[in-house]
Coordinates of C-alpha atoms and ligand atoms in Angstrom, one line a residue:
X1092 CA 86.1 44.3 14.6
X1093 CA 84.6 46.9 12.3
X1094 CA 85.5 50.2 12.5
X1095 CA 81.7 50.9 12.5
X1096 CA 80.7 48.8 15.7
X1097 CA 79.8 50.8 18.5
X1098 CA 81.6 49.7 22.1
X1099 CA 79.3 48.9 24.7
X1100 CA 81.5 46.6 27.0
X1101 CA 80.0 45.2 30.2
X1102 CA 76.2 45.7 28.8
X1103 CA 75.6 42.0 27.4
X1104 CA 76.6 40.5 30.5
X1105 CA 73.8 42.1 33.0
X1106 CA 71.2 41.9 30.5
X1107 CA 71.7 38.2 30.0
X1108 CA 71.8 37.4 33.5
X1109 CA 68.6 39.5 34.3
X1110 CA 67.0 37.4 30.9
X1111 CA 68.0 34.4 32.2
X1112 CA 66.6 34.9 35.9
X1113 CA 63.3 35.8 34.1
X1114 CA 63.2 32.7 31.9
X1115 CA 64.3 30.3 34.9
X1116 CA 61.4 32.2 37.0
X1117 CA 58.7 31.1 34.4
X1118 CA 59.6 27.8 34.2
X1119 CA 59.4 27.2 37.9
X1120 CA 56.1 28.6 37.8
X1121 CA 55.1 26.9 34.4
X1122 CA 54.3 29.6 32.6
X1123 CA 54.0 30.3 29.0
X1124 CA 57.0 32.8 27.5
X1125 CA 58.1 33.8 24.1
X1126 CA 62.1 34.8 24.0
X1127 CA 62.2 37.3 21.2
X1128 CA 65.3 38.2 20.1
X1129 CA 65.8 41.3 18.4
X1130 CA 68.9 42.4 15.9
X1131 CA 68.9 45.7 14.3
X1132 CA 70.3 44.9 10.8
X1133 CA 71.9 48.6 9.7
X1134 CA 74.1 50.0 12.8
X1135 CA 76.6 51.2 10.0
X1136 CA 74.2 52.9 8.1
X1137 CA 73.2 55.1 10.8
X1138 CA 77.0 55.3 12.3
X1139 CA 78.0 56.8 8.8
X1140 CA 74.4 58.8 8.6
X1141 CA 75.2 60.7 12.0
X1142 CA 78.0 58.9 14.1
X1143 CA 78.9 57.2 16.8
X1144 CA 77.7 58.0 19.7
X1145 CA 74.5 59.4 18.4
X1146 CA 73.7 56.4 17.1
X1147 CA 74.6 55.1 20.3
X1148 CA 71.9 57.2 21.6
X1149 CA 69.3 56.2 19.4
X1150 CA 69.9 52.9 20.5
X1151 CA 69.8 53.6 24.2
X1152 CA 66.5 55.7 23.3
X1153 CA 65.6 52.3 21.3
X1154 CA 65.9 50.3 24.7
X1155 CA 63.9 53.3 26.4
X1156 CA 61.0 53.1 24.4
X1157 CA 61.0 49.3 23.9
X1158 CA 60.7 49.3 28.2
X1159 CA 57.5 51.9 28.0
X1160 CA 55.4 49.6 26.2
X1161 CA 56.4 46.7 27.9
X1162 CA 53.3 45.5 30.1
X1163 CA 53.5 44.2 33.5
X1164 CA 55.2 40.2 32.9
X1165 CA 57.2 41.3 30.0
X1166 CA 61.0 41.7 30.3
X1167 CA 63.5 43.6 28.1
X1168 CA 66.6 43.7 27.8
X1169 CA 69.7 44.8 25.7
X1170 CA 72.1 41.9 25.4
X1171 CA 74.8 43.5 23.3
X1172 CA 75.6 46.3 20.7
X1173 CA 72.5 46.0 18.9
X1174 CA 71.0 42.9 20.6
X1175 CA 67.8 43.0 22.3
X1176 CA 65.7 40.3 24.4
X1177 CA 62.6 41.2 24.6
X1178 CA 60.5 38.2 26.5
X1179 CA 56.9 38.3 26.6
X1180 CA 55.2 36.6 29.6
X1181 CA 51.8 35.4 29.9
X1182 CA 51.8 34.3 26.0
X1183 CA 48.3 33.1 24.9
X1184 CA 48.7 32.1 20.9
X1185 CA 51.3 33.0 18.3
X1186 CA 49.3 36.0 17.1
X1187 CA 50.0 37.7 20.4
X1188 CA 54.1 37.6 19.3
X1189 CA 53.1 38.9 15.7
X1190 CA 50.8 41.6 17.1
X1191 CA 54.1 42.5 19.8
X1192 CA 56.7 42.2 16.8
X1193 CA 54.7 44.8 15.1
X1194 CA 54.7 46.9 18.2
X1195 CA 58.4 46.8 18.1
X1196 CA 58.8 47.7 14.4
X1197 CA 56.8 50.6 15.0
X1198 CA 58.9 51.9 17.9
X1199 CA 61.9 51.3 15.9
X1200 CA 60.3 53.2 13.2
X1201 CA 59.4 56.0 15.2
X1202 CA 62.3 56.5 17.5
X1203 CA 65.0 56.9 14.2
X1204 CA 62.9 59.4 13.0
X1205 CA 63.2 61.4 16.0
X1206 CA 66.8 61.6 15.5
X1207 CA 67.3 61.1 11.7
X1208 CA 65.8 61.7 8.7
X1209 CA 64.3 59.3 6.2
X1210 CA 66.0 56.2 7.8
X1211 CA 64.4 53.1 8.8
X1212 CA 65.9 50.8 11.5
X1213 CA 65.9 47.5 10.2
X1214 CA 64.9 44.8 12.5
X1215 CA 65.0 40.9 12.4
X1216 CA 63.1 39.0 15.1
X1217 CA 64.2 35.3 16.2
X1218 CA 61.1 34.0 18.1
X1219 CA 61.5 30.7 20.5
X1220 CA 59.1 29.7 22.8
X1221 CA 59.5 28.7 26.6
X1222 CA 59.2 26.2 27.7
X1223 CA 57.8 24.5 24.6
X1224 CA 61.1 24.5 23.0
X1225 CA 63.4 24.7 25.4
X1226 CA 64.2 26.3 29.1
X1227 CA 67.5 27.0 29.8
X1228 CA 68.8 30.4 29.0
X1229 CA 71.4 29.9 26.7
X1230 CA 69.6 27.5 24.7
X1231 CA 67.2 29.7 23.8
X1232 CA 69.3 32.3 22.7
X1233 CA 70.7 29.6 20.4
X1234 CA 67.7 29.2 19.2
X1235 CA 66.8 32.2 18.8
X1236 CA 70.1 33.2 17.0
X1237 CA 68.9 30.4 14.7
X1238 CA 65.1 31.5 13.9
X1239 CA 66.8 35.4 13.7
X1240 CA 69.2 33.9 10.6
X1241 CA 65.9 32.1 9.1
X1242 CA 64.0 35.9 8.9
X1243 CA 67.5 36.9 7.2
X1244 CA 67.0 33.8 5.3
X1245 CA 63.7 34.6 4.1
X1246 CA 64.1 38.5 3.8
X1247 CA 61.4 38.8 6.2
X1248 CA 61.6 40.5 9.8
X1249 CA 60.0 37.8 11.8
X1250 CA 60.4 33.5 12.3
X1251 CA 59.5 31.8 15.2
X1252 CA 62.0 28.6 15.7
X1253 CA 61.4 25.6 14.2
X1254 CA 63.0 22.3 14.7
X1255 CA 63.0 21.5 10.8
X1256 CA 63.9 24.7 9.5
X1257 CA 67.3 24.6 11.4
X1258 CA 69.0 21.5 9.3
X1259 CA 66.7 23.2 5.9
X1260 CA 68.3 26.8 6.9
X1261 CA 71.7 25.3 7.4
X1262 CA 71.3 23.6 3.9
X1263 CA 69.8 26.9 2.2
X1264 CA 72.4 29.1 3.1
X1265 CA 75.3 26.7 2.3
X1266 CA 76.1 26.9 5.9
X1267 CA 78.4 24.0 5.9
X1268 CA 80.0 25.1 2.6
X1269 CA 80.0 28.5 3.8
X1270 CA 81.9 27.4 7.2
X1271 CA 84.4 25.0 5.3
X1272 CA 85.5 28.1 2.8
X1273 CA 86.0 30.0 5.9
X1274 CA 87.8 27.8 7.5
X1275 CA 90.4 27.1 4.2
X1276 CA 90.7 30.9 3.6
X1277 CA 91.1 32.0 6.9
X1278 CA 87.9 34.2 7.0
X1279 CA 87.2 33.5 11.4
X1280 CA 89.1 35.0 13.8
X1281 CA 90.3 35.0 17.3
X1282 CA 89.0 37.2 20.0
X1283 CA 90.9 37.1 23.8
X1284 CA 89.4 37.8 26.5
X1285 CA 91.5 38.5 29.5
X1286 CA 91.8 36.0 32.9
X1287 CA 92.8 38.1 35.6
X1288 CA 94.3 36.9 38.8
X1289 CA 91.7 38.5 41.7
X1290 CA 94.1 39.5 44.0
X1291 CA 96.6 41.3 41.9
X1292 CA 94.5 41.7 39.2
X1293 CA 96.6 41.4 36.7
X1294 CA 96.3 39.7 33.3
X1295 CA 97.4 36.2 33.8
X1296 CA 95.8 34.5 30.4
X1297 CA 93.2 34.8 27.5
X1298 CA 90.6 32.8 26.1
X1299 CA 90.4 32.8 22.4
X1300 CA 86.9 32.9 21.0
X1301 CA 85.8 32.5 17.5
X1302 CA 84.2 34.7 15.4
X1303 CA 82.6 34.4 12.1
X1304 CA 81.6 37.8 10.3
X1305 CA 80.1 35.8 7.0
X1306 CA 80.1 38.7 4.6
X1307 CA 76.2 37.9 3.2
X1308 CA 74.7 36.6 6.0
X1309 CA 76.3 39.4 8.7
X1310 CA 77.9 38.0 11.9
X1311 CA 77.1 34.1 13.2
X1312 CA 77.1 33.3 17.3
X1313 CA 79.6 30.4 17.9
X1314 CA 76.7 29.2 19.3
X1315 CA 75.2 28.4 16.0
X1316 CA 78.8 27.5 13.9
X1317 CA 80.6 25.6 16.7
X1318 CA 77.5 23.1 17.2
X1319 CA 76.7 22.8 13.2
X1320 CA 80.6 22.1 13.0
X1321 CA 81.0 19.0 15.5
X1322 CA 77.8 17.5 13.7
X1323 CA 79.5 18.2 10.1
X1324 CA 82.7 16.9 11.3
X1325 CA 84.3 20.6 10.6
X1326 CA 85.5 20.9 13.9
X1327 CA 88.6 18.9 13.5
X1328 CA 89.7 21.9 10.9
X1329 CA 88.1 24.5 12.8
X1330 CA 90.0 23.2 15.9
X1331 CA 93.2 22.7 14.1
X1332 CA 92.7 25.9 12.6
X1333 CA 92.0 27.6 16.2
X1334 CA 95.5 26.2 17.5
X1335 CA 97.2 27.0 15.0
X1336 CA 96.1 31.1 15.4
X1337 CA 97.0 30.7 18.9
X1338 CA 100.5 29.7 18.8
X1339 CA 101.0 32.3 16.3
X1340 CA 99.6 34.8 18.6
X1341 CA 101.7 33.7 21.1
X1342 CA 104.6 33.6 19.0
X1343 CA 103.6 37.7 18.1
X1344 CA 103.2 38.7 21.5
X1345 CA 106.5 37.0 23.0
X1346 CA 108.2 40.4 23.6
X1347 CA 105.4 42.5 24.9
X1348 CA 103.3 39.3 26.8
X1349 CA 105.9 36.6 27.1
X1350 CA 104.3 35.0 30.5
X1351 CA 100.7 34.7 28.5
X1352 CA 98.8 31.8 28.7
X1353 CA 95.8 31.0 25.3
X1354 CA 93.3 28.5 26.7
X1355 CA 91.9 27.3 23.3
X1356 CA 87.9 25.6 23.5
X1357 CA 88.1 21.9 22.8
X1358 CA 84.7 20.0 22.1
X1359 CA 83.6 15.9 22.7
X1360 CA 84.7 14.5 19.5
X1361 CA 87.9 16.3 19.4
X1362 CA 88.9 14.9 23.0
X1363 CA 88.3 11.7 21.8
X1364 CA 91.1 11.3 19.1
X1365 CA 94.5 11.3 19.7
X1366 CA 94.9 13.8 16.6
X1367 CA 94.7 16.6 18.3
X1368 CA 98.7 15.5 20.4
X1369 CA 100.3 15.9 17.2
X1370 CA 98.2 19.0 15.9
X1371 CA 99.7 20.3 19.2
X1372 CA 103.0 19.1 18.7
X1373 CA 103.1 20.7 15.4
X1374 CA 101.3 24.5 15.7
X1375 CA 104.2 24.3 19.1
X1376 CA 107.1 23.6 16.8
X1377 CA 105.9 25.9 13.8
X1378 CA 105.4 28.5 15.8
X1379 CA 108.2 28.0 18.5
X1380 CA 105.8 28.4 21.5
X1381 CA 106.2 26.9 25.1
X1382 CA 103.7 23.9 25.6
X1383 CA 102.9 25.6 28.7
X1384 CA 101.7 28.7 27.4
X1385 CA 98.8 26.8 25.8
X1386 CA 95.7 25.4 27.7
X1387 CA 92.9 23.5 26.7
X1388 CA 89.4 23.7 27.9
X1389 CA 87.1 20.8 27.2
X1390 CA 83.4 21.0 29.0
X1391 CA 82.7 18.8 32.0
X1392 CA 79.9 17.1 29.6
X1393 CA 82.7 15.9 27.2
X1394 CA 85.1 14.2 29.2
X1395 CA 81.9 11.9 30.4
X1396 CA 80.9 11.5 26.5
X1397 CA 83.7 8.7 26.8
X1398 CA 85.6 8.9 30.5
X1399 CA 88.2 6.4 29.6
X1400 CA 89.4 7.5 26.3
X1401 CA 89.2 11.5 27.3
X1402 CA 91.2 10.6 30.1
X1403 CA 93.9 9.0 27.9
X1404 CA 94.0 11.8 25.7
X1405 CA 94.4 14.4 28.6
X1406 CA 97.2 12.5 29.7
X1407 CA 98.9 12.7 26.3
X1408 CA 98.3 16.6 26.2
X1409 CA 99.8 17.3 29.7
X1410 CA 102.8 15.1 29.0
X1411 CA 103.3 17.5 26.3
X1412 CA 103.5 20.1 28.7
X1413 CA 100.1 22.1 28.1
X1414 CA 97.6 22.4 30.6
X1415 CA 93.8 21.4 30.8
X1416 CA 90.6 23.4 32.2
X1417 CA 87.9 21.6 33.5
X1418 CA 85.0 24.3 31.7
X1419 CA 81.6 25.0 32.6
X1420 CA 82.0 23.2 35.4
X1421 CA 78.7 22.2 37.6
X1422 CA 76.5 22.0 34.3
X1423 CA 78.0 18.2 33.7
X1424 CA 77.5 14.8 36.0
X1425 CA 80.8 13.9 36.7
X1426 CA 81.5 12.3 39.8
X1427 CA 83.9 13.4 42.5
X1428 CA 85.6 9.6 42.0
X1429 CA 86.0 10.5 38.1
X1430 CA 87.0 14.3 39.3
X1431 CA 90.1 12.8 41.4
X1432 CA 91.7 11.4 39.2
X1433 CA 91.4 14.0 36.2
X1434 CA 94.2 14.7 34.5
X1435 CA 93.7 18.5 34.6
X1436 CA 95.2 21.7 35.8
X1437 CA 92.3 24.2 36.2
X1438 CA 88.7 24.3 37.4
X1439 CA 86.2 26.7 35.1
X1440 CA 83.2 27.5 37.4
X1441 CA 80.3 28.0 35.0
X1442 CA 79.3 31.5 34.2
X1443 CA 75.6 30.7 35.0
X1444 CA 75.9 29.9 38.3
X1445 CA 78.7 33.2 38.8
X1446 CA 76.5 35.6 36.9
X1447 CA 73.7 34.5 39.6
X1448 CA 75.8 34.3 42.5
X1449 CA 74.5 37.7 44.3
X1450 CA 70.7 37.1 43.9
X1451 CA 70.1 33.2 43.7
X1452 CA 71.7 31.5 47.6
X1453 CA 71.6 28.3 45.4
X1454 CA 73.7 29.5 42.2
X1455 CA 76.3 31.0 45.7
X1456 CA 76.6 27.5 47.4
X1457 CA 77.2 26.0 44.6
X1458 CA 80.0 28.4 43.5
X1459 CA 81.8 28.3 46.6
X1460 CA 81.2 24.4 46.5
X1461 CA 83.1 24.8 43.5
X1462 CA 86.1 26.6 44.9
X1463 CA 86.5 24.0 47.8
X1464 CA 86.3 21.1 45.5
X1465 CA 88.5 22.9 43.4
X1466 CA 91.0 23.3 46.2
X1467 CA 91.0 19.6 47.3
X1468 CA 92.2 18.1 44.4
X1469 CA 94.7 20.8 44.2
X1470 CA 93.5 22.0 41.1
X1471 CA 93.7 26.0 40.2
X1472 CA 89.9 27.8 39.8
X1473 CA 88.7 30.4 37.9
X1474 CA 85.1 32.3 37.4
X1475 CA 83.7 33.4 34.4
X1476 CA 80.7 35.4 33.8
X1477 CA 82.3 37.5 36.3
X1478 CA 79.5 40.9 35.7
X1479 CA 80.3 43.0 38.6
X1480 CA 82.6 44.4 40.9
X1481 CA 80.1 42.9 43.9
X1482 CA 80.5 39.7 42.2
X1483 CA 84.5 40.0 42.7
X1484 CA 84.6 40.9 45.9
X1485 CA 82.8 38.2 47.2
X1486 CA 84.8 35.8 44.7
X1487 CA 88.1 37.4 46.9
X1488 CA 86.4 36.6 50.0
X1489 CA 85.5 33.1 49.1
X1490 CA 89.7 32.8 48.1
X1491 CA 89.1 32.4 44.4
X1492 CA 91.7 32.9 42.5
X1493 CA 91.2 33.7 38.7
X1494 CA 88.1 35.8 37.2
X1495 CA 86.6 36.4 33.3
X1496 CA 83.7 38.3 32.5
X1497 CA 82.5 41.3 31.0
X1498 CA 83.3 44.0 33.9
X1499 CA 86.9 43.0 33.5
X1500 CA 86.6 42.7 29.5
X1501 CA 84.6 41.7 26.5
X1502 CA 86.4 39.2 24.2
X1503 CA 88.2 41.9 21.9
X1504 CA 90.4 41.9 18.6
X1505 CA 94.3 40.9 19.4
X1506 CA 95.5 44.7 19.3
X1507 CA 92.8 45.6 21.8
X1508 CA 93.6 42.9 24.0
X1509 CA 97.4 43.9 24.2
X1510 CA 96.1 47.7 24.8
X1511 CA 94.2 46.2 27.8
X1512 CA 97.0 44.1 28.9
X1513 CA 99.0 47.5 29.1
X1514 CA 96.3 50.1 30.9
X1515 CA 94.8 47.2 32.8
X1516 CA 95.0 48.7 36.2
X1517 CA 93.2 51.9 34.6
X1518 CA 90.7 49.9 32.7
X1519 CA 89.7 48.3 36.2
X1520 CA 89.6 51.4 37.3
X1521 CA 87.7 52.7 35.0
X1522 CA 84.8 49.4 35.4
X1523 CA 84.7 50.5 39.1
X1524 CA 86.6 46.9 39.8
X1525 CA 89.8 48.4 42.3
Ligands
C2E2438 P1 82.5 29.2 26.7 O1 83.7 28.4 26.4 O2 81.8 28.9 28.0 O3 83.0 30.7 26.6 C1 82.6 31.8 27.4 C2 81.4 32.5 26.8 O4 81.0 33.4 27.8 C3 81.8 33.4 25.6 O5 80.7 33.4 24.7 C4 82.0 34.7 26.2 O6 81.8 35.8 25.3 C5 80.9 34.7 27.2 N1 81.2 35.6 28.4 C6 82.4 36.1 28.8 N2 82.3 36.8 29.9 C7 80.9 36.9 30.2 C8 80.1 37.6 31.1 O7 80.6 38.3 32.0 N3 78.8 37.4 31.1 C9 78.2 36.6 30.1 N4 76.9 36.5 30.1 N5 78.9 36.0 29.2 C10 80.3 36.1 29.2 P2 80.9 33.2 23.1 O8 82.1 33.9 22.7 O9 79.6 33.6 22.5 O10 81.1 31.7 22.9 C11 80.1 30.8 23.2 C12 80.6 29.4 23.2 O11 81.1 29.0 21.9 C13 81.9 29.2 24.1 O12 81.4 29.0 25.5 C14 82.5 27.9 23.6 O13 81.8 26.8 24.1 C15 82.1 28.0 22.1 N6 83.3 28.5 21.4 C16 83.7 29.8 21.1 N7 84.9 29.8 20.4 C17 85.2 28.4 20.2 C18 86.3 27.8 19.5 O14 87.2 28.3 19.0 N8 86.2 26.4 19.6 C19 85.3 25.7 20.2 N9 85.3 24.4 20.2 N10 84.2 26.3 20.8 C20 84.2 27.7 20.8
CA2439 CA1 85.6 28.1 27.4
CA2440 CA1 82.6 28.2 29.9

């Protein structure tokens, strides 16, 4: 991570979860919504301008103002360090988003001055619209992340989504080049984010997470890279690549974390080839690393891609010794026959249904659903999304045993992760989790 970035842990996850309860609330009622998503282009400038936590402020002041022009229908919402989500309800045309995009430049505009001189925030706008182009949550944000890289693109603040333009921006940028010189030099990275066991709350495991920071086109959401990868083919490399980091990491950490588990993402295609046993086999070796200490998450979707040959695959990787997570389990269609017989260690509750746990009695059946199915088929269960200390406490009470999610910790930079790993009872003290 830059030295630049400004922390703001724990503020993506309640924003997205109040966005996605606003998007899921039009489309039950079928009405018309535009998911803007705002970046602010030059956080550095204005860190080296003034600093740190006065930029912070103008952020937060940013936010402020952005909510006292916001009419009744409208939601807003800051989704990360310099994130927004700004969705406007009751949409009539397209010239209703340009005419509310202008607003928005003009608070920008207006609230830097107030705490700078001559500086402009810079703003590009991703537009998507609901439920025209999609209506789930997450999906949007994709592709919104995508129409937000086309106004990069085109040097201009504003593009709504559009189906073509994602394979012609892909191909204008050199994305696939782009991704493939990334992957030979090394450019991504791993971030962990830390599995904690609820009732000791200790740090049991991470989950590595890519990140691309590509140095003309500014950060890229996995999102974005990870889907345009398994349709290149890339993701064999990227996977390889992601592995390989891991054991390394692994092999780093043996004397401070030598009981750490890294549960690495796995996608459809690469569960389907028995390549991935002997890239396994090999980052293990290189690196010396205990099979064990490496896990494997594939989504509930991919194992039914191909049920048979998935299964034969996970078979291979647990006779190796490392262990399998069920992820973003509950989104998929498998059925509890299939589920019986998985050859897996650990159940991944999806983080839509935990970040809505508190406020939607569907989204908490179904987690607790989760944990009893979990526990009949002997398999170990974990919650991510996990947004609140609330949310926690009521995962304890419902005998879940692992949690991820933003009020534990963000997904950080190695060195921060082992700096969390050593204060974690403060930091959970310090998130209001103990
Ligand atoms: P995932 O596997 O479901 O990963 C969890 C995502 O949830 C991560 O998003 C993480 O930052 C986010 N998250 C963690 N805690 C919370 C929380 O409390 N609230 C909310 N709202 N979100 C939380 P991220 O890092 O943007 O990754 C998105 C997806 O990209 C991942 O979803 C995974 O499917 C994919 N991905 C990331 N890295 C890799 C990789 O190395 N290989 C593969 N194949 N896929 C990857
Ligand atoms: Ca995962
Ligand atoms: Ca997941």
């Amino acid at each position: 991570m830059s030295t630049t970035s400004i922390q703001l842990p724990f503020l993506q996850g309640n924003g997205f979860s109040r966005a996605s309860r606003r998007i899921a609330l039009a489309v039950r009622k079928n009405q018309n919504l535009a998911v803007m998503l705002v970046h602010v282009r030059d956080i550095e400038r204005l860190c080296a301008s003034i600093g740190h936590l006065p930029a912070n402020a103008v952020l937060d002041d940013f936010h402020a103002q952005l909510r006292a022009i916001a009419r009744d229908g409208d939601a807003i919402e800051r989704l990360g360090e310099r994130k927004f989500a700004v969705l406007l309800g009751g949409l009539r045309n397209s010239g209703h988003v340009s005419l509310a995009a202008q607003k928005i430049k003009r608070v920008a505009s207006e609230t830097v001055s107030k705490h700078v001189e001559n500086m402009n925030l810079k703003l590009t706008i991703g537009v998507v619209l609901c439920p025209a182009q999609g209506n789930e949550a997450h999906e949007l944000m994709r592709l919104a992340e995508i129409a937000s890289l086309d106004a990069r693109r085109q040097s201009t603040s504003v593009c709504f989504y559009e189906t073509k333009s994602a394979e012609q921006l892909f191909e204008d940028w050199g994305l696939e080049g782009r991704l493939g010189s990334a992957i030979e030099a090394g450019d991504l990275e791993l971030h962990y984010q830390p599995k904690i066991s609820i009732r000791t709350r200790e740090v049991v495991g991470a989950e590595a997470l890519m990140r691309w920071q590509e140095p003309e086109i500014g950060p890229i959401s996995p999102d974005v890279f990870i889907n345009l990868a398994e349709s290149t083919g890339q993701i064999v490399d990227l996977t390889h690549f992601a592995i390989q980091r891991a054991c390394r990491q692994l092999s780093e950490w043996q004397e401070v974390l030598p009981e750490l588990n890294i549960a690495v993402n796995v996608t459809p295609s690469i569960i389907q080839n028995f390549d991935i046993i002997d890239a396994l086999q090999s980052a293990t070796g290189i690196w010396d690393v205990r099979p064990q200490a490496l896990t494997m998450e594939v989504t509930e979707n991919a194992l039914m891609a191909d049920p048979e040959i998935s299964h034969e695959v996970l078979t291979r990787i647990r006779d190796l010794g490392c262990r399998v997570s069920i992820d973003d389990f509950g989104t998929g269609y498998s059925s509890l026959e299939y589920l019986k017989k998985i050859p897996a260690d650990e159940l991944k509750i999806d983080r839509t249904f935990v970040m809505n746990m508190l406020s939607d009695p569907g989204d908490h059946k179904i987690v607790e659903h989760s944990i009893r199915i979990a526990e009949s088929f002997g398999l170990s269960v974990v919650a991510e999304g996990v947004e609140s200390a609330a949310m926690l406490d009521e995962l304890q009470e419902f005998g879940c045993e692992y949690a991820q999610g933003y009020v534990i910790c963000r997904p950080v930079p190695a060195d921060e992760f082992v700096e969390f790993c050593r204060n974690s009872s403060l930091a959970l003290k310090a998130s209001g989790t103990t």
